Tab-separated table of C-alpha atoms in Angstrom:
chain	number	residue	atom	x	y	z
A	584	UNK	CA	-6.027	1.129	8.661
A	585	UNK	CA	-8.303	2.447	6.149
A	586	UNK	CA	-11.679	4.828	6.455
A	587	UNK	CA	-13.476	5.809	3.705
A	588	UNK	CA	-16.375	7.850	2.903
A	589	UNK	CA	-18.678	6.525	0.245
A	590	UNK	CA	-21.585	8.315	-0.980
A	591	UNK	CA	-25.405	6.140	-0.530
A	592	UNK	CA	-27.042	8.395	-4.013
A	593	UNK	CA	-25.296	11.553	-4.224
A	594	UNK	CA	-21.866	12.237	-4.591
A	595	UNK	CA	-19.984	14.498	-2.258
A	596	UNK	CA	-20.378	18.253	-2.302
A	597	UNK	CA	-16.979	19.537	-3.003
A	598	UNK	CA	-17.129	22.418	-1.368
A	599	UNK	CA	-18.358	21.126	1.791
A	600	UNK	CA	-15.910	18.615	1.898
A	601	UNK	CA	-13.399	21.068	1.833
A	602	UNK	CA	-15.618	23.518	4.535
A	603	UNK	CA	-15.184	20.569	7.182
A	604	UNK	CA	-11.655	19.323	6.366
A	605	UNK	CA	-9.946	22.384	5.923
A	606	UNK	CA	-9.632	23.288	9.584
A	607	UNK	CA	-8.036	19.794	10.028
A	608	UNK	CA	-5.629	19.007	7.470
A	609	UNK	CA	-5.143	22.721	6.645
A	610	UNK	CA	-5.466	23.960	2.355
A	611	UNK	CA	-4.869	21.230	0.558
A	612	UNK	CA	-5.002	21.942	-2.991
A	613	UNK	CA	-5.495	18.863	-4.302
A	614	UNK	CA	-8.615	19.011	-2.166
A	615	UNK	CA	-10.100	21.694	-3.986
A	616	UNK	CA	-9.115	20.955	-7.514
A	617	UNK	CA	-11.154	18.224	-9.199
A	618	UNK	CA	-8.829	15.453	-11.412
A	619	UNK	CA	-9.275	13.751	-14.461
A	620	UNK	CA	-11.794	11.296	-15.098
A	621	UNK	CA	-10.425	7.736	-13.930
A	622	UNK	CA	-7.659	8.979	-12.194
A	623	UNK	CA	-7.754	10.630	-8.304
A	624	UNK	CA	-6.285	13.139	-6.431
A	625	UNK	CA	-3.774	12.077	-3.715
A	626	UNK	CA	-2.791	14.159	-0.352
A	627	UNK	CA	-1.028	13.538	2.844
A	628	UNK	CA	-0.693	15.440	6.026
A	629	UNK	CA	1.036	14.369	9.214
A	630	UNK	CA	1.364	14.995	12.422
A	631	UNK	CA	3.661	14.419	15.697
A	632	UNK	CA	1.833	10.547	15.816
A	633	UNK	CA	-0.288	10.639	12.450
A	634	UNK	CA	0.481	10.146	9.239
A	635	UNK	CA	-2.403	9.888	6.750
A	636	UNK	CA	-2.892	9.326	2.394
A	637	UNK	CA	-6.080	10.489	1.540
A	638	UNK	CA	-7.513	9.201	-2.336
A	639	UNK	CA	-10.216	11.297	-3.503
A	640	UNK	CA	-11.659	9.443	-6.329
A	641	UNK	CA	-14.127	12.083	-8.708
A	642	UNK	CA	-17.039	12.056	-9.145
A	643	UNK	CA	-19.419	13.889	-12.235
A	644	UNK	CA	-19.330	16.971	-10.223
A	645	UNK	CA	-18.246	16.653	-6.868
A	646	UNK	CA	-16.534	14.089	-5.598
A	647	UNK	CA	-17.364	10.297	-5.954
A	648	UNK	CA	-15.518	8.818	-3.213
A	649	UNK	CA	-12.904	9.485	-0.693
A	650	UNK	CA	-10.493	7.320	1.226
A	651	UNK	CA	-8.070	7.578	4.209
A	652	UNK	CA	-4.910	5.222	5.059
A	653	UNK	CA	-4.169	5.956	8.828
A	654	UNK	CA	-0.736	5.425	10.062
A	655	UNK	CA	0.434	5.599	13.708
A	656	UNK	CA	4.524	7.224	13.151
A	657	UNK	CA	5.391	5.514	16.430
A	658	UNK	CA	3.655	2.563	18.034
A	659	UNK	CA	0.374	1.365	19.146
A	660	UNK	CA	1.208	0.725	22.636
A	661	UNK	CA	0.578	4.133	24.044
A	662	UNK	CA	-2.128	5.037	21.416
A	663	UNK	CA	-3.009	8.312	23.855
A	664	UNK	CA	-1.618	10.720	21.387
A	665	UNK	CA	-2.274	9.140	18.435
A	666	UNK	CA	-5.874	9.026	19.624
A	667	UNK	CA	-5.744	12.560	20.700
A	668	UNK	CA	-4.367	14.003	17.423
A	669	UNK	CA	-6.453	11.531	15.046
A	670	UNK	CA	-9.975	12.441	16.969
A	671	UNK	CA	-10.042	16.035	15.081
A	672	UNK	CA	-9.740	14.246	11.813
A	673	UNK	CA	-12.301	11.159	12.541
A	674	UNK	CA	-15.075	14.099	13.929
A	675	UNK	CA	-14.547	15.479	10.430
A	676	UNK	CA	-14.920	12.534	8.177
A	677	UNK	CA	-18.204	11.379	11.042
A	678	UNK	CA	-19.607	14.959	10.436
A	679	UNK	CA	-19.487	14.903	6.773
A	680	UNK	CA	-20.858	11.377	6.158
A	681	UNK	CA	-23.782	12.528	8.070
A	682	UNK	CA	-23.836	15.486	5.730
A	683	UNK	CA	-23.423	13.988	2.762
A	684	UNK	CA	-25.990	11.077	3.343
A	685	UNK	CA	-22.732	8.763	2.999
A	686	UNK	CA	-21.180	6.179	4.726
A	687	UNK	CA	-18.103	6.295	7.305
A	688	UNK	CA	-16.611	3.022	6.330
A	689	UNK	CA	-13.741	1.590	8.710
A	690	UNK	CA	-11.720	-1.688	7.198
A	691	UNK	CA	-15.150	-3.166	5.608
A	692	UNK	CA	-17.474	-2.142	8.661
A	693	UNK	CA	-20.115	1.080	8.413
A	694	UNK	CA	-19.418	3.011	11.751
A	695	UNK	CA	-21.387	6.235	10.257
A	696	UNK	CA	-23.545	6.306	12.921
A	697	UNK	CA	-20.930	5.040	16.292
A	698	UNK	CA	-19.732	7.138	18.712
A	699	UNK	CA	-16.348	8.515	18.389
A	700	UNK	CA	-14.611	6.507	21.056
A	701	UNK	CA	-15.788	3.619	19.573
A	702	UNK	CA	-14.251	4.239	16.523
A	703	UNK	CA	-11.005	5.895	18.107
A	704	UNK	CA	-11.040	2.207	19.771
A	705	UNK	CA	-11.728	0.310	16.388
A	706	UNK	CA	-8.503	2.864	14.550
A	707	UNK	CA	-6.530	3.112	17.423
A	708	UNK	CA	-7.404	0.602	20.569
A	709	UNK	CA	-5.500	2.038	23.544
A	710	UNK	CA	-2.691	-0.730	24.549
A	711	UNK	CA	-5.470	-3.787	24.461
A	712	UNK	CA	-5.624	-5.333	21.093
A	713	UNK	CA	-9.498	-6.504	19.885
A	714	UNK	CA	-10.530	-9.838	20.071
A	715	UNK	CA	-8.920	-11.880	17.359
A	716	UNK	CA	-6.228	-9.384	17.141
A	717	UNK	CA	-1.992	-10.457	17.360
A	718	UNK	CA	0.772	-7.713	17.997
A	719	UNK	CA	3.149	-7.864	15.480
A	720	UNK	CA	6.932	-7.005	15.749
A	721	UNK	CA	9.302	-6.432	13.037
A	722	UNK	CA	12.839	-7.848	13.825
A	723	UNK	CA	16.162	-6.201	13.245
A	724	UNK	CA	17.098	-2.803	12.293
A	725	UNK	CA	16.413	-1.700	8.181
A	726	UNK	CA	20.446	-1.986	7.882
A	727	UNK	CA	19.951	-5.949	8.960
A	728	UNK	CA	17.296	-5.921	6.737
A	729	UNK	CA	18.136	-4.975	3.404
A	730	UNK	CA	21.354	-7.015	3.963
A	731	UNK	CA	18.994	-9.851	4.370
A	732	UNK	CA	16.876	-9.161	1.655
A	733	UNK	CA	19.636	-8.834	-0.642
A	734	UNK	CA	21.638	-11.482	0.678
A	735	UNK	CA	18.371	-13.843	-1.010
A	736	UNK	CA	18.462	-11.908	-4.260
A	737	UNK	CA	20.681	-14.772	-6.062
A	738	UNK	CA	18.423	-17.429	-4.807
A	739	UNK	CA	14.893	-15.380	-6.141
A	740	UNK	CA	16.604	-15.215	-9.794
A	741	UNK	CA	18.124	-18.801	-9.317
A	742	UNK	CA	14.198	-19.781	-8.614
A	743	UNK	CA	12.626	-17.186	-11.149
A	744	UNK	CA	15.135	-18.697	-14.120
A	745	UNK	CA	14.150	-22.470	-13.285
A	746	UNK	CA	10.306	-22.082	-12.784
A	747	UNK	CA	9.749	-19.384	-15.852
A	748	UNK	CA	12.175	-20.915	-18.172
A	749	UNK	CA	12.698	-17.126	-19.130
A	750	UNK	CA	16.691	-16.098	-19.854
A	751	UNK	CA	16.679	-13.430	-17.197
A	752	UNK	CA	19.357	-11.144	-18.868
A	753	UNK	CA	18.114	-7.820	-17.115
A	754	UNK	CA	16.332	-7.471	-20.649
A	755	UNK	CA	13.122	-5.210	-21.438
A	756	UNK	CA	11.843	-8.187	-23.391
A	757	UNK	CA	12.859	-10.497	-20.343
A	758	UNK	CA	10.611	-8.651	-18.439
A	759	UNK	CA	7.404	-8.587	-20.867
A	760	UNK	CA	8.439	-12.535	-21.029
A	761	UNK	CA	8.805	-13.517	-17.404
A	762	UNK	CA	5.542	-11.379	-16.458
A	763	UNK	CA	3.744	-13.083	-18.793
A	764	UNK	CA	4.764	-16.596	-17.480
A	765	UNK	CA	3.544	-14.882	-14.178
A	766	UNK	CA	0.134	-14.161	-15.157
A	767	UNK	CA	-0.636	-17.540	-15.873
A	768	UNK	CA	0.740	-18.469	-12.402
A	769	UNK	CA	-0.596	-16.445	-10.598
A	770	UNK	CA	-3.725	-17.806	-8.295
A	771	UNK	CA	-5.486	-16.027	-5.189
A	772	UNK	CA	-5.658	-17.481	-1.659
A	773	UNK	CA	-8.776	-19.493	-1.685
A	774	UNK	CA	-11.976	-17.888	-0.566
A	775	UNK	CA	-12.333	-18.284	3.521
A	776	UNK	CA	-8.521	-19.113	3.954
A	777	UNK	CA	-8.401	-18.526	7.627
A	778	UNK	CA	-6.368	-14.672	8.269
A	779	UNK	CA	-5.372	-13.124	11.099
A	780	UNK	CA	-5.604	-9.494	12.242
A	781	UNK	CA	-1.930	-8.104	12.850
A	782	UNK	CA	-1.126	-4.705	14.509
A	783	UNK	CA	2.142	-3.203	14.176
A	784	UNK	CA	3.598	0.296	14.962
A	785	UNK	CA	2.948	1.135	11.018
A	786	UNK	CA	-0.985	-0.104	10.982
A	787	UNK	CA	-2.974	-2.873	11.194
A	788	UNK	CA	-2.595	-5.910	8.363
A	789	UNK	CA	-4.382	-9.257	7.117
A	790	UNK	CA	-1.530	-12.050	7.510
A	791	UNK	CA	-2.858	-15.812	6.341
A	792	UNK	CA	-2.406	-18.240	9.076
A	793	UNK	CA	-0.451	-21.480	8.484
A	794	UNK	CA	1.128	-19.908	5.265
A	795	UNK	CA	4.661	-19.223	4.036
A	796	UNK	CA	4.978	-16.033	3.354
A	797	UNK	CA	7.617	-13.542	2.029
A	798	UNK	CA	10.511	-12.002	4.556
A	799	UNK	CA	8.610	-8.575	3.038
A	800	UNK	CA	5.001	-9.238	4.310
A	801	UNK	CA	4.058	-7.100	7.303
A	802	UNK	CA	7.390	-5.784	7.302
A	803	UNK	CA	5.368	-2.428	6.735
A	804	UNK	CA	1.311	-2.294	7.273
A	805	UNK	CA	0.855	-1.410	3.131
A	806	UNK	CA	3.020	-4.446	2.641
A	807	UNK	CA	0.375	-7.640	3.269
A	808	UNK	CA	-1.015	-8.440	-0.327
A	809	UNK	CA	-3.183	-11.495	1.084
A	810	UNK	CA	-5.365	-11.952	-1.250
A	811	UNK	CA	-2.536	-13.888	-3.381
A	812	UNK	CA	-1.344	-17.826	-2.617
A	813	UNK	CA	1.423	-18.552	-1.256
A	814	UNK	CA	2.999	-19.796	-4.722
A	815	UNK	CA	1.605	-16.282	-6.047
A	816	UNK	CA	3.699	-14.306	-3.243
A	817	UNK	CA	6.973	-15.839	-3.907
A	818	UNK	CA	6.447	-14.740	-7.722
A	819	UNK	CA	5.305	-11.432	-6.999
A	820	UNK	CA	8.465	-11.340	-4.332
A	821	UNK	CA	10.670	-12.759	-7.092
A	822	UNK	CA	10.025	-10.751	-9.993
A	823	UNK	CA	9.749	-7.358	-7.951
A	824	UNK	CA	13.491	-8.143	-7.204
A	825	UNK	CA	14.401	-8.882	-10.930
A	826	UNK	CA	12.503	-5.962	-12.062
A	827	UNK	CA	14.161	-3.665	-10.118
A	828	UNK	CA	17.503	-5.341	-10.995
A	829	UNK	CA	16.448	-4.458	-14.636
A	830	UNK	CA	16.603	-0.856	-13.737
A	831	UNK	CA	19.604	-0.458	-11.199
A	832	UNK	CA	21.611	-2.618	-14.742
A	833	UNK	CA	19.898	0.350	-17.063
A	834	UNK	CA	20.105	3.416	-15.020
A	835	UNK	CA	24.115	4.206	-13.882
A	836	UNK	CA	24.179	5.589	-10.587
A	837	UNK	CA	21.165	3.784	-9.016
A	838	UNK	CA	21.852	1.906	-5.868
A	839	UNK	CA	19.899	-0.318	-3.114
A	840	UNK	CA	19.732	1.431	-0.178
A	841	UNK	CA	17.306	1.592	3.129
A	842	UNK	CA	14.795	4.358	2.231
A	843	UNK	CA	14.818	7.417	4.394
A	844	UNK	CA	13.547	11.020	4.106
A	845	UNK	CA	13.852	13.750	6.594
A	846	UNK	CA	10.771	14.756	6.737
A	847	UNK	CA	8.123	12.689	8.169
A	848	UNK	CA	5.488	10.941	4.968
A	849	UNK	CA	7.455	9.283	3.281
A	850	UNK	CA	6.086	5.739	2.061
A	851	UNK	CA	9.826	3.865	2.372
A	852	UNK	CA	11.015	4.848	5.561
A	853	UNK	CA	12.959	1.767	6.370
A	854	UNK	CA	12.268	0.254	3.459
A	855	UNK	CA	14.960	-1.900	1.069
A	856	UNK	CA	14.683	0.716	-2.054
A	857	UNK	CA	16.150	1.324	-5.340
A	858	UNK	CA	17.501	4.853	-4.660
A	859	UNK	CA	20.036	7.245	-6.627
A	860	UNK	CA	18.527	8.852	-9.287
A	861	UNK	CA	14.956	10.044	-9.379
A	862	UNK	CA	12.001	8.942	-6.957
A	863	UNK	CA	13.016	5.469	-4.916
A	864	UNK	CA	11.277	2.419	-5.840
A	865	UNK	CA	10.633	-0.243	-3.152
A	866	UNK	CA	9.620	-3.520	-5.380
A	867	UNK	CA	6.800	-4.481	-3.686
A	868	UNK	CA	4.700	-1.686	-3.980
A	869	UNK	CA	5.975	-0.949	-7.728
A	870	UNK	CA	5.094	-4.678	-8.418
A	871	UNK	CA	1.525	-4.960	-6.448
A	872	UNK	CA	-0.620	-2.483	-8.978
A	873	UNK	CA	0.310	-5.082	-11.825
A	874	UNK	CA	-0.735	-7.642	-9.768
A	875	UNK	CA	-3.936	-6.364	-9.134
A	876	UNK	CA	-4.827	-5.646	-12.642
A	877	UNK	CA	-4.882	-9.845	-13.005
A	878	UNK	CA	-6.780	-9.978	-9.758
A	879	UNK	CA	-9.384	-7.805	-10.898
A	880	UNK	CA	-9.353	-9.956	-14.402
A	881	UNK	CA	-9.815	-12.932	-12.383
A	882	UNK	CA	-12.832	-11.212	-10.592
A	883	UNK	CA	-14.327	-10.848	-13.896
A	884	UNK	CA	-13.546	-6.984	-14.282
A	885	UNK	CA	-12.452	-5.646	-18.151
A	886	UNK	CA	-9.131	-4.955	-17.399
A	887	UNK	CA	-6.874	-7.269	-19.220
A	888	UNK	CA	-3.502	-8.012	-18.012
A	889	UNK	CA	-0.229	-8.825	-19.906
A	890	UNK	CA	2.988	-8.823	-20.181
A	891	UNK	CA	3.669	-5.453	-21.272
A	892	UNK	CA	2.132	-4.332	-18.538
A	893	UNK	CA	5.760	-4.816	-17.057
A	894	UNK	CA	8.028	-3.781	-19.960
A	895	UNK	CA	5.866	-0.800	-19.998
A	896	UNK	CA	6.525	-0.423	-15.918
A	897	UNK	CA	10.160	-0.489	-17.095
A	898	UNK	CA	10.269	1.906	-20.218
A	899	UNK	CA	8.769	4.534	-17.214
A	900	UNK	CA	10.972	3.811	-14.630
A	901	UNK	CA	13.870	4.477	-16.961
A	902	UNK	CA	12.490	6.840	-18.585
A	903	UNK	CA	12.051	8.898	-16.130
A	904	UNK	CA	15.621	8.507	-14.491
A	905	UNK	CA	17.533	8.781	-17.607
């Protein structure tokens, strides 16, 4: 689930930002510090039931926008807690969109001006699912899992070599070759495709109905790309896998594993990663951002896509665990 404050004229005030989150989240440097020009500053904090990623985008002076990924670290049946423990955090962003003259947004819909139960209800509805809502489960344990998903790696590459016509020999150039097959494959879901609301102990995600679909999708909340066709998400799923390949061939001592971290924030948890040397990758969410850059084409924004895009992906990746 997503909330976001977005400024009407003005951009935030930095420092009262920082006045009304502070007692909340606690110093947060990156809060305080403003970033580069077309980049953003990126924070989490948990809790005992939240977990949250908070983007704040700049702004000429202040800040420009700011946005909040809500996470429940348990599940949504007994949302008591999580309620309890995310209501100190909602009160802050409610208090300084009114502030600001901004708008609380919440998944698309301005709640700057509902009360807070009713948005406690909208982020975190307390055992009874919203109209047009479906509970989602996720089956078998992460071991089960990553068996499975690797278990279909031979058939992805099988697929990948036939419809590409690429030689997929774990090459850099393979890569810059087989992404650019991609990107003219690539299509979104057509516009009013019906989707359904899912809500699973990691969030709440967009799933197409009537659609085939990925093993992958909703498998974690940040994992539902559905703006893509169902042709589009078996390439996305099939050259994630290869790309990653490409690195675990280039980088000795890199493994698939199911992510896990002691401490609670970490994006994998559970997660089929590329682990070993260096920060895991999980191949969906390395693979998505490229993805986007031809959706955003497609939506007629500058950004040009290409097939370097993911040879360049790969010269960073290895780079960095060489």
């Amino acid at each position: 689930m997503e909330l976001g404050i977005i400024p009407d004229r003005t951009e935030l005030s930095r420092a009262a930002t920082v006045a009304l989150l502070s007692p909340v989240l606690g110093y947060q440097p990156d809060l305080r510090e403003r970033v580069a020009e077309g980049d953003y500053a990126e924070l989490t904090w948990t809790g005992d039931r939240v977990s949250t990623q908070w983007f704040i985008h700049p702004g000429r002076t202040g800040i420009g926008e700011l946005v909040v990924s809500v996470f429940d670290r348990h599940s949504i049946d007994d949302a008591a807690a999580f309620r309890a423990e995310l209501a100190p955090i909602v009160s802050a962003l409610r208090e300084l969109a009114r502030t600001a003259d901004a708008r609380l947004v919440v998944e698309e819909g301005d709640f700057t001006d509902a009360p807070l139960d009713v948005i406690l209800d909208h982020v975190a509805p307390d055992g009874v699912l919203p109209p047009g809502m479906v509970r989602g489960t996720v089956t078998g344990t992460p071991e089960e899992f990553l068996h499975r998903y690797l278990a279909a790696g031979d058939g992805r590459l099988r697929w990948l070599r036939d419809e590409s016509g690429v030689d997929l020999d774990l090459s850099r150039d393979s890569l810059a070759a087989v992404w650019d097959w991609a990107l003219g494959s690539l299509q979104p879901r057509p516009v009013g495709a019906p989707i359904e609301k899912v809500a699973t102990g990691s969030g709440f995600f967009p799933r197409p109905t009537n659609a085939v679909l990925p093993m992958w999708y909703g498998r974690h909340a940040s994992m539902a790309p559905s703006g893509w066709s169902d042709d589009s998400l078996r390439i996305i799923d099939a050259v994630a896998f290869y790309a990653l390949e490409c690195v675990r061939h280039a980088v000795p001592g890199t493994a698939w594993r199911v992510g896990h971290e002691a401490e609670w924030g970490y994006r994998y948890e559970g997660l089929p990663v590329l682990g070993g040397r260096g920060a895991d990758l999980e191949p969906v969410h390395e693979l998505i951002p490229l993805a986007g850059r031809l959706y955003k084409q497609l939506r007629g924004d500058p950004v040009v896509a290409a097939g370097a895009d993911l040879s360049g992906w790969y010269d960073a990746a290895v780079g960095a665990r060489g």
